[in-house]
Structures are given as structure tokens and as C-alpha cells.
XYZ file of C-alpha atoms in Angstrom:
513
model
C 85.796 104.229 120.138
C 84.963 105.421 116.649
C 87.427 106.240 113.896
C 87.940 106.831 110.078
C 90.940 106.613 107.768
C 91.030 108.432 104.619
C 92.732 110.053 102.427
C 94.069 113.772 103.264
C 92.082 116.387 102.865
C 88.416 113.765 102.344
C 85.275 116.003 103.502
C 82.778 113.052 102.227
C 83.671 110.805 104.645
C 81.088 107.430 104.002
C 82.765 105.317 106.627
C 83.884 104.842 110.119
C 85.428 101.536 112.140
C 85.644 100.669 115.610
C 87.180 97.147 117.331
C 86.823 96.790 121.220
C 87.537 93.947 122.975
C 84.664 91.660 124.843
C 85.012 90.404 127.911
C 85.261 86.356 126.594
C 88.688 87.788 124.690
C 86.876 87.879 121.567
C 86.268 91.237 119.330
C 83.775 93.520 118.588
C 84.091 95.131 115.238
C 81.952 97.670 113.706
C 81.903 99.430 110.498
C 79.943 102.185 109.982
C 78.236 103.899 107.115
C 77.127 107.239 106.900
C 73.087 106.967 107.212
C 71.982 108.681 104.193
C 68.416 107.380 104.217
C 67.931 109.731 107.048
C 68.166 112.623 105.633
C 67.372 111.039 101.854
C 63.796 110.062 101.795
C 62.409 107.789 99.127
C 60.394 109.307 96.066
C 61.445 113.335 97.493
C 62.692 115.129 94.598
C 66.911 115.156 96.365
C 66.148 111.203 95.860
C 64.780 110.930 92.361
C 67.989 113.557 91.279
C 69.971 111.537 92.935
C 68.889 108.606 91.244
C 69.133 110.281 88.010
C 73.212 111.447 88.730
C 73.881 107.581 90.368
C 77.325 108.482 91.536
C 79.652 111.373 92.354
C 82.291 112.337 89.446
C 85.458 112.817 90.523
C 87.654 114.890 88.561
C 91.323 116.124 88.582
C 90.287 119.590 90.389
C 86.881 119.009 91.430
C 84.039 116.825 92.569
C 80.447 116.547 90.876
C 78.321 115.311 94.104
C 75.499 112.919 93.898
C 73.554 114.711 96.711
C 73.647 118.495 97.711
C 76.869 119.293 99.400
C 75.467 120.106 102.590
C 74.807 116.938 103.249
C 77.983 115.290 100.928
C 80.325 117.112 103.044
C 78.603 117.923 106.634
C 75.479 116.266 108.002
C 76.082 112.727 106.526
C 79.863 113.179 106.766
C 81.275 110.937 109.706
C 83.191 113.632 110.682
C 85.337 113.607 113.586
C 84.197 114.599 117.094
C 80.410 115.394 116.351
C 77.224 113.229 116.351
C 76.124 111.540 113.081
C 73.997 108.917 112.147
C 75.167 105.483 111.056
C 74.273 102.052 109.767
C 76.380 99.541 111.293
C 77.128 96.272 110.830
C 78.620 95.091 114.159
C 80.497 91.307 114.628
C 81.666 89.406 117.319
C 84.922 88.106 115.822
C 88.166 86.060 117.525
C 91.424 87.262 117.049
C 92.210 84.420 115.169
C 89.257 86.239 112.352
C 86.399 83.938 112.576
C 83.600 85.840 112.717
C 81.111 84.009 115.702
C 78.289 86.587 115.303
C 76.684 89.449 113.204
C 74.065 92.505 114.073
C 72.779 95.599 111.848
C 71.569 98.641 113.593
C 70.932 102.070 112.765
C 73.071 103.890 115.138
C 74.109 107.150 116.205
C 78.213 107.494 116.254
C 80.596 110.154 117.493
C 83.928 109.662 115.839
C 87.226 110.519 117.925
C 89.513 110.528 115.126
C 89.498 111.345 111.393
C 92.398 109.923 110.598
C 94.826 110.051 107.155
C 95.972 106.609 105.711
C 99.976 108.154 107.094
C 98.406 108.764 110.754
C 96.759 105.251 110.543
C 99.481 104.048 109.404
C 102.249 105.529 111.959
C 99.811 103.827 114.821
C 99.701 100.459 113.244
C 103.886 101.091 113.224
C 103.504 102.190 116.457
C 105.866 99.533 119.086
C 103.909 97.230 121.425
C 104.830 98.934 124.172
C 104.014 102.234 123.345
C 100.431 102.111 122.077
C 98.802 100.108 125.495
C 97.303 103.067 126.614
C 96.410 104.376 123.724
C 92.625 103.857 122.793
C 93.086 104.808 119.040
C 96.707 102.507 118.717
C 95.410 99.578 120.263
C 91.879 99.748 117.596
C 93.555 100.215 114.628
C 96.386 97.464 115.614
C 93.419 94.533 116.595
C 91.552 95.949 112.814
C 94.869 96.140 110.941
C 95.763 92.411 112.648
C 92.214 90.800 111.372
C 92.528 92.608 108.246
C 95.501 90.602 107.351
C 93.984 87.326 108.246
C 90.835 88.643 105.931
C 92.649 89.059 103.275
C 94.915 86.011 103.460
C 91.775 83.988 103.121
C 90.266 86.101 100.504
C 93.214 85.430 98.090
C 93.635 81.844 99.278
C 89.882 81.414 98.052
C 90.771 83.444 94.608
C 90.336 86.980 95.142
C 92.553 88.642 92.429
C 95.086 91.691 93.341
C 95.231 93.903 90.526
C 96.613 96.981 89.712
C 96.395 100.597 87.922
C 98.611 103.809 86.361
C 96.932 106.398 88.310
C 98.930 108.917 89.329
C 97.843 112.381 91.824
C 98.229 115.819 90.345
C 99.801 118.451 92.906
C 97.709 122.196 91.961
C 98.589 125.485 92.323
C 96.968 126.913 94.957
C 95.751 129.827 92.650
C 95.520 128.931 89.271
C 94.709 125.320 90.203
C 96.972 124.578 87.650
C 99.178 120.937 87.690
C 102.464 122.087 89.439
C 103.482 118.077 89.929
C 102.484 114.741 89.112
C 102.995 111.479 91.356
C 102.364 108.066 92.399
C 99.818 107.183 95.205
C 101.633 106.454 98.225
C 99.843 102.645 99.616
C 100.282 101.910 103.172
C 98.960 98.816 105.294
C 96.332 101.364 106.691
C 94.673 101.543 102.747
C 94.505 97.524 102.894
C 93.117 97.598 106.125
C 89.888 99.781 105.451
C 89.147 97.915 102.079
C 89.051 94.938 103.745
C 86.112 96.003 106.530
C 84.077 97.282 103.102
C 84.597 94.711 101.589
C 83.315 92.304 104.516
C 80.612 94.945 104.796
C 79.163 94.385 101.228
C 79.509 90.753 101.557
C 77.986 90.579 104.529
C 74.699 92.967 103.900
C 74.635 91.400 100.615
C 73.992 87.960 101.748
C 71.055 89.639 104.641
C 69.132 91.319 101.849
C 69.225 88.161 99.667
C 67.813 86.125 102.428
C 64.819 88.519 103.010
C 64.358 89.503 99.272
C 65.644 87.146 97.053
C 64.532 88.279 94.074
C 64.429 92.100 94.429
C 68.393 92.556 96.056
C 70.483 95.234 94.130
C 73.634 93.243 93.537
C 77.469 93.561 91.409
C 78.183 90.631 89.552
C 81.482 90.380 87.819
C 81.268 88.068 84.786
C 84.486 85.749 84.501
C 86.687 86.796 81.204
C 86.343 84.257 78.001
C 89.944 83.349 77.247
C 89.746 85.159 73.860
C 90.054 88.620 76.096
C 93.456 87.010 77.574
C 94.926 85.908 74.441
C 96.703 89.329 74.076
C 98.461 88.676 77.200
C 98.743 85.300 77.529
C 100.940 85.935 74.548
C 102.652 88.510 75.728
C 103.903 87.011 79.218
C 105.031 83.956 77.074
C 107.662 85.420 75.050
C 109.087 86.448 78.744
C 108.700 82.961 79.799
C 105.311 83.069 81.908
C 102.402 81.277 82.053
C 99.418 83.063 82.654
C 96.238 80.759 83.512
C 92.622 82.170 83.254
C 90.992 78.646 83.627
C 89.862 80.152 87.166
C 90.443 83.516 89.615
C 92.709 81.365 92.082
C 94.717 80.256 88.924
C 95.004 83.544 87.533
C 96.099 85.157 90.867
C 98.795 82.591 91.856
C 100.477 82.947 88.096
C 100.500 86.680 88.545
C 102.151 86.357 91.776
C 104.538 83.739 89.797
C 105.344 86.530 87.194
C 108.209 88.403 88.825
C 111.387 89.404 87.533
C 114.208 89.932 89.674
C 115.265 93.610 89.893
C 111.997 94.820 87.822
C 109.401 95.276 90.134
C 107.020 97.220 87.344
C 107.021 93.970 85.537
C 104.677 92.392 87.502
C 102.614 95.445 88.295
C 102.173 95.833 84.621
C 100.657 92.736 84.156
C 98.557 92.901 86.719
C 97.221 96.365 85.092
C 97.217 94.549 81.656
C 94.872 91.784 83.398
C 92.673 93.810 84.626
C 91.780 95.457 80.922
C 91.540 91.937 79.924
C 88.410 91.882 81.915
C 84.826 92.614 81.417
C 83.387 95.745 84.153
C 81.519 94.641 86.877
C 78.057 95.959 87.277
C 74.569 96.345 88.936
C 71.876 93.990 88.457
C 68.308 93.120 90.237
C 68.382 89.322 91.710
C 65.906 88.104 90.405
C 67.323 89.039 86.559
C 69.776 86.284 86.843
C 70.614 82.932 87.873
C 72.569 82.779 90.933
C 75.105 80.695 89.578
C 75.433 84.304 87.244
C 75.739 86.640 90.579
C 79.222 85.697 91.322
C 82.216 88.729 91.193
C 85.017 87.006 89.651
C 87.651 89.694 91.094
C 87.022 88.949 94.942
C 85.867 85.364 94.350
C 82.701 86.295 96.052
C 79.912 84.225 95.302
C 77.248 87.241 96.620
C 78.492 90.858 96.389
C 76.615 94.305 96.910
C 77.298 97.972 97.239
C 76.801 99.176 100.908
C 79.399 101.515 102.393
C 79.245 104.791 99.945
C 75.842 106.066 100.295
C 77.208 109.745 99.992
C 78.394 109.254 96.212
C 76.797 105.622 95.176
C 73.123 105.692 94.437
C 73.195 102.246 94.492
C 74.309 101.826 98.034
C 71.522 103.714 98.829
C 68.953 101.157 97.491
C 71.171 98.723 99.422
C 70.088 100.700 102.998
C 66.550 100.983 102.414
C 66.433 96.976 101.409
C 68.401 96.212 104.524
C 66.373 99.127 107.046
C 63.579 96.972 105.245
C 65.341 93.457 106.194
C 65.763 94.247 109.519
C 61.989 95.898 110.445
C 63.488 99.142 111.056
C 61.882 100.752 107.920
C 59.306 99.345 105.575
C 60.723 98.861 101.578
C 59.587 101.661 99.292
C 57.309 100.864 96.869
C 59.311 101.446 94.112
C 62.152 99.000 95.332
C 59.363 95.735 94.676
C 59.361 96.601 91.087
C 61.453 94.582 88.619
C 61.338 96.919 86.007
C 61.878 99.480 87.853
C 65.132 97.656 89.586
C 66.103 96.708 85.616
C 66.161 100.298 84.418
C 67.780 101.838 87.584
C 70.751 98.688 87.433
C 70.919 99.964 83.712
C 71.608 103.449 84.436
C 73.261 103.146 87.383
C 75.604 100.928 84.943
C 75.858 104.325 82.556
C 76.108 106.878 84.863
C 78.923 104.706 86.576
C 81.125 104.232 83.127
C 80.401 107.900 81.744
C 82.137 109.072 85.820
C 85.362 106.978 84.842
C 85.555 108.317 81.240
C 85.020 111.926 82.599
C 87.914 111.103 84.877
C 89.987 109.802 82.758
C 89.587 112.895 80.250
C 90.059 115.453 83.407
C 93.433 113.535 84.093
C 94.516 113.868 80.354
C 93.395 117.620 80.090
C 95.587 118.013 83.021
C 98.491 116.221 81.922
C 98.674 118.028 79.074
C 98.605 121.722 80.826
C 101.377 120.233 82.863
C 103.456 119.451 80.395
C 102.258 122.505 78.621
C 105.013 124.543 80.975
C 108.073 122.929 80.565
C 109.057 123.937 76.716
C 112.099 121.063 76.854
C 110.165 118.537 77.611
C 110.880 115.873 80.272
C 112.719 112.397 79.843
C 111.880 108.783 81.650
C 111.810 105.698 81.187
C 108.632 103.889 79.837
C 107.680 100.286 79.448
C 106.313 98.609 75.881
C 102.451 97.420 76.188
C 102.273 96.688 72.735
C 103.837 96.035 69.547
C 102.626 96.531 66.103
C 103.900 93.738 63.885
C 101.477 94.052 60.715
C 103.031 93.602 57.444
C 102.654 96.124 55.423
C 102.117 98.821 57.856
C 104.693 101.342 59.504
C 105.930 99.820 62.698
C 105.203 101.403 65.772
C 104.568 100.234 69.520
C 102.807 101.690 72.439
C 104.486 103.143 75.825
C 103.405 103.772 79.449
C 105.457 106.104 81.425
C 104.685 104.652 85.364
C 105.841 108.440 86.496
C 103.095 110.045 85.200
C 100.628 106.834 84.534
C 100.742 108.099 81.067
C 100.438 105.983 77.396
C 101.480 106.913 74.116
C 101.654 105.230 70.561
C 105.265 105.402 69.109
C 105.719 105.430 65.106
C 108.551 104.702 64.147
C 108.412 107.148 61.024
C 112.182 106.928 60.418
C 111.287 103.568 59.037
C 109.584 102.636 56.021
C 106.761 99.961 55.706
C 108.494 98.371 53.325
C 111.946 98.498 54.615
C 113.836 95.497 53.353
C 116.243 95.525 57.159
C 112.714 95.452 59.452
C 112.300 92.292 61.128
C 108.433 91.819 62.257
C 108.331 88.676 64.620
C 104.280 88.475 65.627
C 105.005 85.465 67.645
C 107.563 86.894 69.890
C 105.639 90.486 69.764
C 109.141 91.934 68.286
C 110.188 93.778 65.528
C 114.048 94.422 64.810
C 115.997 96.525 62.418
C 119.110 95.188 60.534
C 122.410 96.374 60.189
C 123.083 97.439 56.380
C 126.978 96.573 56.297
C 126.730 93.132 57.881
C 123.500 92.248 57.857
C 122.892 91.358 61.446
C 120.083 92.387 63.840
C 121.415 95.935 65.252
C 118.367 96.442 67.459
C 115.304 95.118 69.008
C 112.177 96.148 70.352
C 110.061 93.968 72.414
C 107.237 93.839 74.684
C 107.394 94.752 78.027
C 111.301 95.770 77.746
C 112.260 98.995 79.138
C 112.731 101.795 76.981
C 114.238 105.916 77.810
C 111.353 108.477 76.773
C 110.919 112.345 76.102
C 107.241 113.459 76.461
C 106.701 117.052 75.303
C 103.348 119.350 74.159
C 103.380 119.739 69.728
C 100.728 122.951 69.512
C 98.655 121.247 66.678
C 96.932 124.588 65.735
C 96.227 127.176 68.108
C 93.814 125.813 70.781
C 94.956 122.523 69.748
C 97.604 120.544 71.449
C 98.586 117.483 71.369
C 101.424 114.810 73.917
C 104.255 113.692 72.278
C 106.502 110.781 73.340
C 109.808 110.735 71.560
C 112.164 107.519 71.721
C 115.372 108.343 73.192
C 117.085 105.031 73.835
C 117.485 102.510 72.036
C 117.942 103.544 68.755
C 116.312 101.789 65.738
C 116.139 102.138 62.375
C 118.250 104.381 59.755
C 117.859 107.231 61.630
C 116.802 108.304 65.080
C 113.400 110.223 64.809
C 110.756 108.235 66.229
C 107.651 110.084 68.143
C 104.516 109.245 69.800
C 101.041 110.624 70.060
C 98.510 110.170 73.356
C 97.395 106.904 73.997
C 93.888 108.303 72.901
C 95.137 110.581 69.859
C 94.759 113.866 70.709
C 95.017 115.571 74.232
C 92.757 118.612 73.051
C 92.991 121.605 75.366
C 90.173 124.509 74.563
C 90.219 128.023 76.732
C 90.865 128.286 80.064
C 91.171 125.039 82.035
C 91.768 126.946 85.294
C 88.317 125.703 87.604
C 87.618 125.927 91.037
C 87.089 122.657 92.707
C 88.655 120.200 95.258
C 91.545 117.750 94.384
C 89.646 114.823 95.734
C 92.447 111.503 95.086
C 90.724 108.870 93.550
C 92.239 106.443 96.284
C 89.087 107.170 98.199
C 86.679 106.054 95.356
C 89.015 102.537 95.129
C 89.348 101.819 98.902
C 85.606 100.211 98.284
């Protein structure tokens, strides 16, 4: 039996699972991918768009798709109870998570379940007992038991678990409007399906290399030069931590060292902090580099690919016609033999992919702003420092993220002059302090990654201009107690009407691969 887990409300669904069990006791697992090839023929004018686009944009209130929607969100949709086409990749694996054998076919599917990551998750919770009988229980128990095996091997060799801010918007139904912000809820059931994609891409990945070794469409992630740690390395040393780049396994284990008892943040922030320490992974033809070069430093993968988002990846696309072409069920396109042509569609699939995440980033700040926009007394949390300016000669400031709403903010500390003859800049210890004028002693502090207490509110710069404020509410510092922030980015800028039709779509389903 088929499934899918995703996240509520998902109409492009890529991706489907299913784990029977054989009669020699061992497993049959199958993930599979929504056949876009089928529909998608090479060198017809719905491929060379989609070539052009590369990806799907996902914003705040809407979703730019690759392909037309009809097939984005119906025929190559593995939607539940109905017929679609597939490519799966189909092992024989013991419960113990060694995998004996592997097969790719192009299939045809019918899916009994589309499930949420909270249904997925309430069978995996589901009591021994209760779930024998039940066909879709007892699959996504025997998947959600090898996942964890998976992944305990996968950080054992040096995969890295990192972290990010974003945060979901709850709209209006009408006006589409932000009515709420909050964190993504992460269950077992989210770990679960990124671990079958990410055996997927592995897997195919390593089958297109062997039949074309110098034409695959691969993801390399470079490993970081330790001048884009020293920031941090820094940082985590004035708390007393140790944070070693000399390899992914020695970066992961003195994350997972870095904890602080009763601030569970702490460790989440420098996880986030690590991971904008790093360079981006991206595309590349095989035969442009050296394998020794191929390598993604993030999952300690020596060979990765893209495979298992055909609907909204261009480049998993290529990935199915190389493997249709692997296995003798299609022949390669002609265009797919040509370096060049790999090297420029690697480049822009590369642009296309970085100008999506700036778009979404923007759509989340636009948004942010309008929220905040309605609430004229602004709202007050607590924030953690990133960053602390200890120039000489400058005025001090230090930069904020609020977890609540995954926001950032530069605070200036205004109150105080450059020059101030009480300010204590400390570079070393990423502090700067303000003295007491009667006796002389340090009043008060501020330090990186200590807590602070926040008010964010809208300023209206001029009238279609607005711009986030964060104002320091505890502690106080300085002579007196007006200190403010602007966005992380400068200006939010808000123009006309940001009301838009759309679909929320949560950008947990673009990270789940």
C-alpha cells in the first residue's frame, strides 16, 4: 500500500512511500516520485519554459509553479485514491536497515492515503497493539523504524543537523492578510520522509554516475574555509564552546556539545548561525569537476543528486530522463550529452534557485510588516543577540532575532554617544558595557547570544513607506533608555495593496528534500 505525508493543505504532492514485508522477513520499501517526464517531453515548448523558470517560488500567499498547474496540482500530483504515474526506486531492506537490494521502474501507483505530517504522526504514536490490523499503521511504523536507523548512520558518518528562523503566517481568509505568525510544528513523521529522499537522491545519484559519468546532473556542497567560521567560532568561545570545522563529523558532534541547560534556543541558534557560515550548495555537470570536488559537505555524502521534486525542480527532471536513460526505458535526449549545454543549465538552475529564496524571503518580510502594521502598540518578546558591534569610534549597536516571529533587527543604541567616556567595547568577548557615573563600576552589559526583552512596532517612514522597529526594553544601558532597531535588511518597504490571491503553501514542504 501506497501513501504520502505532507504538509496540510499540499496539492503538489512529488512523493509517495510504501514498506511491505517479504516473505524471508525482510522489507520492501518504495519511494515514489511523481513521473513528470510523462507528461513533460524533452525539447516541447512546457519543457524549454520550464527550464527557463528551474523551480517553483514559493511565497507567503502564493505559489509561482514551474509547470502549468494542471499538471503541478492534478495529473502529476500523487494524489490520494486515483491512478498516477511514478518512478520508483524500490529496495529490499532488513529491519535492522541494510539495504540487500535495489530496482528502478517506472510504475503506475494508486495512493490510499494522503496523509498530514500530525496524521502520520498519530499512527507512528499509535500502541503496538492497536495498529496490527491496520495496513497504513503498520507501513508508516516499519518506514518511521528504518528511518531512525538511516539517520543514526547518516550523522554517525557526519551528516550535519542544522537549523532555521522560519516561521508560518496564519491569513485571513478574505483579505489574505497575516492574522498570526508561528513556529513550524516538527514531528518524527517530517524526519521520516526526508530520510527516504534523501536515500532516493543518493541512491539514483550513484545509478546515473555509473552509466554517465561525465554527463550526471549533480549538488555538490563545497566544505566552508575556516575564515567563514571565525565569526562564530568566536562567538561560542566567550560562552565557553568549542566549535570545530576541521571536518562535518567534528562540526556536528561540537554542536550537539553546545547546550546550555535551561536554554534550549542556544543551541538552535548556533546551529542557524552555522549554517550562514556556509557556502550554498549547487548544481553542476560531472564531468566539470573532479570527483574528489562532488562531495555535499552537509549530509556527508560523497555523491548527491536531485530526484524526488520533479513538479517544482527542473533539475530533478534532468535527473529522470538520465535515469529512464540508465535503465533502457527511454533513450537520453540529445540535449542532455552536451557539456555546454549541462554548464549553462547547472548555471541557471543555480540563479533561478537563489533569486526563489530571496523572493521568499522578501514575501515573508512584506508580510511581517502588514502584520505588525495592525497592532498600533506594538508587541513585546524576548530576542536573542547575534551580533555585537564593538568598533571604536562608531555608535554601539547589536543585532536581535526574535525566535517568535523568526524576525532580525539592528539595535542602535542612540542614547549613547560614540565617544562616551563610560562605554566599555570588549571585541574579544563580543561585549560592550556602560559604566556607572557615581562609582564608576560596570552598571550593564550586553553580550552575544544573552537574552534580551524586545518591542517590535511599524515607524510610517513617509506615506507608502514603512519601516520594523525593535525597541530594547530590558536591560537598560546607557544614560538613558531609548534604544531602537531597524529590519535586519533596513527597510521593510510596503507599496499599495499587498492583498493577493494565492495559496499559503509552508515552506516545510520545499525543506523535507
Amino acid at each position: 500500500p501506497v501513501l504520502s505525508i505532507d504538509p496540510p493543505g499540499c496539492k503538489d504532492i512529488d512523493d509517495a512511500l510504501h514498506c511491505t514485508v517479504l516473505p524471508n522477513g525482510n522489507y520492501q520499501v518504495g519511494v515514489h516520485i511523481a513521473d513528470v517526464t510523462n507528461y513533460v517531453k524533452a525539447g516541447t515548448a512546457i519543457d524549454l519554459e520550464a527550464a527557463k523558470r528551474s523551480t517553483s517560488t514559493y511565497l507567503v500567499n502564493k505559489r509561482l509553479d514551474m509547470l502549468p498547474g494542471l499538471l503541478t496540482t492534478d495529473l502529476c500530483s500523487l494524489k490520494g485514491n486515483v491512478d498516477r504515474y511514478a518512478f520508483s526506486v524500490l529496495w529490499e531492506v532488513t529491519p535492522e536497515a541494510d539495504i540487500i537490494d535495489v530496482d528502478f521502474r517506472k510504475t503506475i501507483i494508486h495512493s490510499i492515503a494522503a496523509l498530514t505530517y500530525q496524521q502520520a504522526q498519530g499512527l507512528i504514536d499509535q500502541p503496538e497493539g492497536d495498529s496490527t490490523n491496520d495496513i497504513q499503521a503498520g507501513a508508516v511504523k516499519r518506514l518511521a523504524s528504518l528511518a531512525r536507523k538511516f539517520r543514526a548512520r547518516r550523522i554517525g558518518a557526519g551528516a550535519l543537523t542544522l537549523a532555521s528562523p522560519e516561521v508560518k503566517f496564519v491569513l485571513d481568509s478574505e483579505s489574505l492578510n497575516p492574522t498570526d505568525v508561528q513556529a513550524y510544528a516538527l514531528f518524527e513523521a517530517n524526519a521520516l520522509v526526508e530520510e527516504f529522499m534523501l536515500l532516493a537522491n543518493v541512491t539514483v545519484g550513484k545509478k546515473i554516475l555509473r552509466h554517465y559519468p561525465t554527463l550526471s546532473v549533480l549538488r555538490r556542497h563545497p566544505a566552508p574555509n575556516r575564515g567563514m567560521f571565525d565569526s562564530l567560532i568566536s562567538k561560542a568561545k566567550c560562552r565557553g564552546f568549542a566549535i570545530d570545522i576541521e571536518d562535518s563529523k567534528r562540526l556536528a558532534d561540537s554542536l550537539d556539545a553546545a547546550q546550555i541547560e535551561g536554554d534550549a534556543y542556544f543551541n538552535k541558534l548556533l546551529r542557524i548561525l552555522s549554517t550562514r557560515c556556509m557556502s550554498p550548495a549547487q548544481y553542476f555537470c560531472s564531468g566539470e569537476y573532479k570527483p574528489t570536488d562532488w562531495h555535499h559537505y552537509g549530509l556527508a555524502a560523497p555523491v548527491y543528486t536531485h530526484f524526488t521534486s520533479p513538479i517544482r525542480r527542473y533539475a530533478d527532471v534532468c535527473v529522470h530522463r538520465l535515469l529512464a536513460a540508465a535503465i533502457g526505458v527511454d533513450p537520453l535526449p540529445v540535449h542532455l550529452s552536451s557539456k555546454s549545454y549541462l554548464h549553462d543549465l547547472a548555471a541557471n538552475m543555480n540563479r533561478r534557485h537563489r533569486a526563489a529564496q530571496l523572493a521568499g524571503r522578501a514575501s515573508v518580510q512584506l508580510h511581517t510588516l502588514i502584520f505588525f502594521s495592525g497592532d498600533n502598540s506594538g508587541k513585546e518578546e524576548d530576542a536573542y543577540i547575534l551580533d555585537v558591534d564593538t568598533s571604536e569610534g562608531v555608535e554601539p549597536s547589536f543585532t536581535v532575532i526574535v525566535p517568535r516571529y523568526g524576525i532580525e533587527g539592528r539595535v542602535r543604541l542612540s542614547n549613547i554617544s560614540a565617544n562616551d567616556a563610560n562605554l566599555v567595547r570588549e571585541p574579544e568577548l563580543h561585549r560592550i558595557s556602560y559604566k556607572d557615573d557615581a562609582t564608576g563600576k560596570v552598571a550593564t552589559s550586553i553580550q552575544v547570544f544573552e537574552k534580551v526583552r524586545v518591542k517590535i512596532w511599524v515607524n510610517i517612514v513617509q506615506e507608502n513607506q514603512k519601516e520594523l522597529v525593535v525597541d530594547l526594553v530590558e536591560p537598560k544601558i546607557g544614560p538613558t533608555q531609548e534604544v531602537s532597531a531597524s529590519s535586519d535588511d533596513g527597510e521593510l518597504t510596503g507599496k499599495g495593496d499587498a492583498n493577493r490571491t494565492g495559496q499559503n503553501t509552508p515552506p516545510s514542504k520545499k525543506r523535507k528534500k
